[in-house]
CSV table of C-alpha atoms in Angstrom, one decimal:
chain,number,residue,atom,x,y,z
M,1,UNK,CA,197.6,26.7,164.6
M,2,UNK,CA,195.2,27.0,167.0
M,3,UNK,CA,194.3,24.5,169.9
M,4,UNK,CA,190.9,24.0,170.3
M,5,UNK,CA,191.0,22.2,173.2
M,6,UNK,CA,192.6,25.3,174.4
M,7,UNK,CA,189.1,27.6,173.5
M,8,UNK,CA,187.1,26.6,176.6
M,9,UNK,CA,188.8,27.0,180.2
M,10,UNK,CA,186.6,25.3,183.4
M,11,UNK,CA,188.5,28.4,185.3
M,12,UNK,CA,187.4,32.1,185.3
M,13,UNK,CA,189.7,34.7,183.5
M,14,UNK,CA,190.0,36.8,186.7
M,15,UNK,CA,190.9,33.2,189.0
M,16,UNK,CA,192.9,32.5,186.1
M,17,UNK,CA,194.8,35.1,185.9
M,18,UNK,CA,194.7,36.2,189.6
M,19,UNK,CA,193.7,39.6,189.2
M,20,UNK,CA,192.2,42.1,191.8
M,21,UNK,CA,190.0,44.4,189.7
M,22,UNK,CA,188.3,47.3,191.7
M,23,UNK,CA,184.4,47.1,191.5
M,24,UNK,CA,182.9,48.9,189.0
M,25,UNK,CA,178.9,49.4,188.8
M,26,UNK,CA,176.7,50.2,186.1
M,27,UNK,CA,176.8,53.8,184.6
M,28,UNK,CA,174.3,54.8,182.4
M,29,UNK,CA,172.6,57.6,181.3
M,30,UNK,CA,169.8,58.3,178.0
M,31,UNK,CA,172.7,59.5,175.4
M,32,UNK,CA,174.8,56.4,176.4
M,33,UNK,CA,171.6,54.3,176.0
M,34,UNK,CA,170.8,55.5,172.7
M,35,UNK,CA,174.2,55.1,171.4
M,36,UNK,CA,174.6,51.5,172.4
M,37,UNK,CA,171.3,50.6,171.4
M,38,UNK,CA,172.2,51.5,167.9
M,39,UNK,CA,175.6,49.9,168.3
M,40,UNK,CA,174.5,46.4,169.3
M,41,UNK,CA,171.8,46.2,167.5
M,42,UNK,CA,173.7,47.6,164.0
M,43,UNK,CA,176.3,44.5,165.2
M,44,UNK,CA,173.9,41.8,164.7
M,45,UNK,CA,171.8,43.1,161.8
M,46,UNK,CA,175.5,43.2,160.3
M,47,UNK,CA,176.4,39.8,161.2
M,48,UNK,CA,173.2,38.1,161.4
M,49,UNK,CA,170.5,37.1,158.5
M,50,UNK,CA,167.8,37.2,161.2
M,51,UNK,CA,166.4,37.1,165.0
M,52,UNK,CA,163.5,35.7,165.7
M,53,UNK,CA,161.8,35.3,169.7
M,54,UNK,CA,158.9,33.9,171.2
M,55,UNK,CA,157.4,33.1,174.5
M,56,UNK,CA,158.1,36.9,175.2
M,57,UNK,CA,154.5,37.3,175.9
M,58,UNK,CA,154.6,35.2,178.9
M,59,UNK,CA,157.0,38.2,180.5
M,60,UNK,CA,153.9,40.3,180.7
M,61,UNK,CA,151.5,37.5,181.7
M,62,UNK,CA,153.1,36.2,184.3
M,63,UNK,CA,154.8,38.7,185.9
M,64,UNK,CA,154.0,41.1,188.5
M,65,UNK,CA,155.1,44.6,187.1
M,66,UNK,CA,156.3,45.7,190.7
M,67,UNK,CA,158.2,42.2,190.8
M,68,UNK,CA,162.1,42.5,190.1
M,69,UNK,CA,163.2,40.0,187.5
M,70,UNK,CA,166.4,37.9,186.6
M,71,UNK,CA,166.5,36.4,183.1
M,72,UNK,CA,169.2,33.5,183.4
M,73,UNK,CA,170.7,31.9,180.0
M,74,UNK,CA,173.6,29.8,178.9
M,75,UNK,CA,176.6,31.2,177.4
M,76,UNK,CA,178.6,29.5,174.7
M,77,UNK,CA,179.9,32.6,172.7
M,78,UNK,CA,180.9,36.8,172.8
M,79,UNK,CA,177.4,37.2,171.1
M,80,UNK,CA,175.0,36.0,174.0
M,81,UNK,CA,175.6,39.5,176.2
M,82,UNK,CA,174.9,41.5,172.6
M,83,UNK,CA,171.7,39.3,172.2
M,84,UNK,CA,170.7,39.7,176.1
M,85,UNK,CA,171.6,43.5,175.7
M,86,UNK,CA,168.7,43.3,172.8
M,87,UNK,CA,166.6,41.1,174.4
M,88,UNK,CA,166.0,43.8,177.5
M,89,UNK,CA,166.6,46.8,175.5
M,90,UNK,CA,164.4,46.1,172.0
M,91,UNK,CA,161.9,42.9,173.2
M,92,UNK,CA,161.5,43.9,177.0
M,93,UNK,CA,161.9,47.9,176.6
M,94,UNK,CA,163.9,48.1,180.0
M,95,UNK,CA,167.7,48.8,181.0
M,96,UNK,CA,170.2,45.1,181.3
M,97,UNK,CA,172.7,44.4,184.3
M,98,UNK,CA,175.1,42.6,182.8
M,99,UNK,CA,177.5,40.8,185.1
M,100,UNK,CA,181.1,40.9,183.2
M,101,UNK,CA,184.4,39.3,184.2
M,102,UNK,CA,187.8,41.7,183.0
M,103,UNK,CA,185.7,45.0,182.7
M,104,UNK,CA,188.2,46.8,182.8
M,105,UNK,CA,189.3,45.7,179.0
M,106,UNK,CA,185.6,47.3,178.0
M,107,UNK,CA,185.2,50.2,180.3
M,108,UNK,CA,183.0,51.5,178.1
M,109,UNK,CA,180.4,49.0,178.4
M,110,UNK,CA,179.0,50.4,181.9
M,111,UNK,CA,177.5,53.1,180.1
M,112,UNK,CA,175.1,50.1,178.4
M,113,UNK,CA,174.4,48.3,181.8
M,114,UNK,CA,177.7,46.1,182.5
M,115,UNK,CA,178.8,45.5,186.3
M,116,UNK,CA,182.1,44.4,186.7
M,117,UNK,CA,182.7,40.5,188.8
M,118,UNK,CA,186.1,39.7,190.2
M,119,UNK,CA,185.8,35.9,190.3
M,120,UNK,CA,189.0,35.2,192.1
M,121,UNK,CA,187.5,34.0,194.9
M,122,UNK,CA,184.2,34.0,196.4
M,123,UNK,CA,184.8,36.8,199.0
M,124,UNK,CA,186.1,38.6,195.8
M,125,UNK,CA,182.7,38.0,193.9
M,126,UNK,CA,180.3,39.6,197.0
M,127,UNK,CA,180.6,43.3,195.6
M,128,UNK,CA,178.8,42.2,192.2
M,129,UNK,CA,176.4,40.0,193.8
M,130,UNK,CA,175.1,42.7,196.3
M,131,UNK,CA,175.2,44.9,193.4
M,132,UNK,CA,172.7,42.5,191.4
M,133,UNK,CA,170.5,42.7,194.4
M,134,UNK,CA,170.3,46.3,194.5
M,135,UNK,CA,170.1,47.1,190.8
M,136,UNK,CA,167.0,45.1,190.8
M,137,UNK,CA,165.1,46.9,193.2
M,138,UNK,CA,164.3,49.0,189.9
M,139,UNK,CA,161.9,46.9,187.8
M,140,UNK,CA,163.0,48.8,185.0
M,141,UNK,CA,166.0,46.8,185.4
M,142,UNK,CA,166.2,43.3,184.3
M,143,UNK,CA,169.3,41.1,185.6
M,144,UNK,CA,170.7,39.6,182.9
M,145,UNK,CA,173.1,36.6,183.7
M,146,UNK,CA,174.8,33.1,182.8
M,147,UNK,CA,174.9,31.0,185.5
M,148,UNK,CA,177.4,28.7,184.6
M,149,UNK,CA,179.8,31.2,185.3
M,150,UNK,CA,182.0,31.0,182.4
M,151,UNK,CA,181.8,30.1,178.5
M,152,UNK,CA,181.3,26.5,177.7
M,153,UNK,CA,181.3,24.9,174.2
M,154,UNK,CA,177.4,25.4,172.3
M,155,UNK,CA,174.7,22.9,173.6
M,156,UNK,CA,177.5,21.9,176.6
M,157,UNK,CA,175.4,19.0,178.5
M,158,UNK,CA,175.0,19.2,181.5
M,159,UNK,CA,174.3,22.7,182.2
M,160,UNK,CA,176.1,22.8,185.7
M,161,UNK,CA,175.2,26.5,186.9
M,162,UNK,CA,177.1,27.7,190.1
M,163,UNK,CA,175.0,28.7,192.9
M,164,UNK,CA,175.3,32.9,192.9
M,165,UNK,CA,171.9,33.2,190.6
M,166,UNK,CA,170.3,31.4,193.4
M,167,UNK,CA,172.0,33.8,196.1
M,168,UNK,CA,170.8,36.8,194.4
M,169,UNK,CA,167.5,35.8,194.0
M,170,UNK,CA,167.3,34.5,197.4
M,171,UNK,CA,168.5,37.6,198.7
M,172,UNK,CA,166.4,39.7,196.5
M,173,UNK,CA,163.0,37.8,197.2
M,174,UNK,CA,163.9,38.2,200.8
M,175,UNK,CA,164.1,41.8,200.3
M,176,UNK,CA,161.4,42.5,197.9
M,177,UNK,CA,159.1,40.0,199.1
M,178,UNK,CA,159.1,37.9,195.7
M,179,UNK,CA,161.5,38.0,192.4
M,180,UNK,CA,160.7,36.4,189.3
M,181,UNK,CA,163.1,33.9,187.2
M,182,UNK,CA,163.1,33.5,183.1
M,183,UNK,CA,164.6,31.1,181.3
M,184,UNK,CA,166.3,32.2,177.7
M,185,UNK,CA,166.9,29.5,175.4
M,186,UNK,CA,169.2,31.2,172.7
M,187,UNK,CA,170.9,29.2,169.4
M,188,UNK,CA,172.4,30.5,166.1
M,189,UNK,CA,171.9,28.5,163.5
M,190,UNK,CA,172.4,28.5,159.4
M,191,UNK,CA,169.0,28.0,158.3
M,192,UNK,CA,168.1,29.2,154.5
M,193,UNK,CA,170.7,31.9,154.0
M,194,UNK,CA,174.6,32.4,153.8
M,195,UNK,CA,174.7,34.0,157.3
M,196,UNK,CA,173.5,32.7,161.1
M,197,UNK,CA,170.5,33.2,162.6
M,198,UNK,CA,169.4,34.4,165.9
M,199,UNK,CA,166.7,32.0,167.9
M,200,UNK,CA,165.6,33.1,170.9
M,201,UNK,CA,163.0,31.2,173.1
M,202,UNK,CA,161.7,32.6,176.4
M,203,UNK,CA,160.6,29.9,179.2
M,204,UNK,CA,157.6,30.2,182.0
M,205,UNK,CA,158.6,32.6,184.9
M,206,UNK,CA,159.5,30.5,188.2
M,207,UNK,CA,158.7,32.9,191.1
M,208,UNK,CA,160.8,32.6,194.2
M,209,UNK,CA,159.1,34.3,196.9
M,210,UNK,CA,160.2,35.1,200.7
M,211,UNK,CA,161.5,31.8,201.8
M,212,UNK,CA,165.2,30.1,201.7
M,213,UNK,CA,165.9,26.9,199.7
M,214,UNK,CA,168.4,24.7,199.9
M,215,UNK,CA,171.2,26.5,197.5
M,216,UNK,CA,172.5,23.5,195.7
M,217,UNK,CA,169.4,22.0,195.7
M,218,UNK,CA,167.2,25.0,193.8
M,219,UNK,CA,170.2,26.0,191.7
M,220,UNK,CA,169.8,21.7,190.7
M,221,UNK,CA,166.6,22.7,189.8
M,222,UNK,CA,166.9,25.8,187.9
M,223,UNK,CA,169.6,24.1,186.1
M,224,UNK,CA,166.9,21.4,184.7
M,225,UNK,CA,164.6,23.7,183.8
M,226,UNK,CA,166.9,25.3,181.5
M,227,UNK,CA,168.3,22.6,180.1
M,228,UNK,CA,165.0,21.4,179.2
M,229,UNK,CA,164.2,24.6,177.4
M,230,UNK,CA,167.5,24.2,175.4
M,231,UNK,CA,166.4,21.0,174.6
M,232,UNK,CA,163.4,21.6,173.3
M,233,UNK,CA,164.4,24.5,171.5
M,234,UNK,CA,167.1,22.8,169.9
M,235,UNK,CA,164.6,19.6,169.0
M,236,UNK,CA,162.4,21.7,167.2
M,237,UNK,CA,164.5,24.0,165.2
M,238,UNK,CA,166.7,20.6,163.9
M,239,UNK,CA,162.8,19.2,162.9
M,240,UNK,CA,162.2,22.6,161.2
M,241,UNK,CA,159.5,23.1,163.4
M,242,UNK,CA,159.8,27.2,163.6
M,243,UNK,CA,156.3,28.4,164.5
M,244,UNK,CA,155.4,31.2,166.8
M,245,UNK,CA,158.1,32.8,166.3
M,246,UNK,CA,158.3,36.8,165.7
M,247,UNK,CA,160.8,38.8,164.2
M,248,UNK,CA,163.1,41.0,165.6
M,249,UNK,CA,164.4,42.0,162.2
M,250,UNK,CA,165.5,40.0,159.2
M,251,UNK,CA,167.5,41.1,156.4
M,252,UNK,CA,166.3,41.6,152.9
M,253,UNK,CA,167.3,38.6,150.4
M,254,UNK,CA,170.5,39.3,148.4
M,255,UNK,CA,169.8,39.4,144.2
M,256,UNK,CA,170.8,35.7,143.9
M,257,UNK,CA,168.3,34.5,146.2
M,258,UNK,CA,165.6,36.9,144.9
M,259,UNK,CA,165.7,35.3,141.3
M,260,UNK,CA,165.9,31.7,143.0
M,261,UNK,CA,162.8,32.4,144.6
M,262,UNK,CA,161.5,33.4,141.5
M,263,UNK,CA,162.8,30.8,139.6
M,264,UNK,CA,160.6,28.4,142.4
M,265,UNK,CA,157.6,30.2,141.4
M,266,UNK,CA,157.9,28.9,137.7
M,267,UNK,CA,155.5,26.0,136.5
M,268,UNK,CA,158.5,23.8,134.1
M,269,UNK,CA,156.5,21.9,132.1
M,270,UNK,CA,157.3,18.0,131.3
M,271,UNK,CA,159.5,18.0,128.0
M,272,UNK,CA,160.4,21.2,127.9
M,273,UNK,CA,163.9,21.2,127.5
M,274,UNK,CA,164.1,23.0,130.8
């Protein structure tokens, strides 16, 4: 039997399980890019009904196209690195860094954008936070991380993130002169159909430009504005308000449901016998 109050650990699996893992950066290349692209995103039409996004526009509004950018999420489940591997790749046409603890189990993953974090210790974690810096110097690359550090259980309150997003982006606004933040509300819910849905809700882009804030203080505050997007996200959807939002893909209805939707569309009259 499984213990569930075994699922979610407050440690890191590399702290965890004390392991020194060599560095590994990013290795991509156009045929490795194609084939994960249809990989991950032939995994969620598979297992999802539907994904739906909005607020995407405000990536293009708001944001400097010379200005790197860091999209920063929370992370309750294996499918929120698939979903931000689609979010840069099919929404935002560019190439994810994705910041992933035991690499070496998916080696493979590299070739899509994965880094590799040893989160043993803070001196241990430097390698993939320089990395972040430089990989964003790019704008075709978008930074693709959850702050909290590891997995919590889905709409976890408070959202505590640990300070390295705000190093990074510190580091990288000091370099580049300015780097933009986005926050990614993402949910999976059972709406009308037998499988989950995708929900994907981008917030306003926070630009931090060539200064140095308090650490704990701005990651405080990043934190909140998260959480508030979760929130609201999460306030809407249980009211079933669902405007605005576009469609990544959505499956085709099965048989069943195509004759109960016709059977909606039929006037019963009073008395009928039907």
């Amino acid at each position: 039997m499984v213990n569930l109050e075994e699922l979610y650990s407050k440690v890191p699996p590399t702290k965890l399980r004390s392991i020194d893992e060599k560095f590994c950066p990013a290795q991509t290349s156009p045929f490795w890019l194609w084939v994960a692209d249809r990989y991950f995103y032939g995994m969620l039409e598979k297992r999802f009904h539907g994904f739906y996004y909005k607020g995407a526009e405000k990536f293009h509004i708001q944001k400097d196209p010379s200005t790197p950018v860091i999209l920063f999420a929370p992370h309750s489940n294996w499918w929120d690195g698939i979903v931000g591997y689609n979010i840069c790749n099919r929404i935002f046409k560019k190439e994810i860094r994705l910041m992933v603890e035991e690499l070496n189990r998916f080696p493979l993953i590299r070739r899509a954008g994965a880094f590799s974090v040893n989160k043993k210790s803070p001196q241990a974690s430097m390698d993939a936070l320089r990395y972040a810096v430089e990989a964003i110097e790019d704008t075709n690359n978008i930074l693709y991380i959850f702050p909290q550090g590891i997995i919590n259980p889905p709409n976890h309150r408070p959202l505590d993130l640990q300070t390295g997003m705000t190093y990074i982006a510190e580091k990288a606004a000091k370099k580049y002169g300015k780097v933009a933040l986005m926050p990614v509300a993402v949910n999976y819910f059972f709406l009308r159909d037998n499988r989950p849905e995708v929900l994907v809700e981008f917030g306003d882009i926070i630009h931090l430009e060539n200064d140095k804030p308090d650490r704990k203080e701005y990651t405080q505050y990043l934190g909140k504005v998260l959480q508030d997007l979760c929130d609201k996200q999460f306030n809407e959807i249980s009211q079933g308000i669902l405007t605005d939002y576009q469609v990544l893909f959505q499956s085709k209805l099965k048989w069943y449901r195509r004759i109960e939707q016709r059977l909606k569309k039929i006037d019963v009259k009073r008395n009928s016998g039907i």
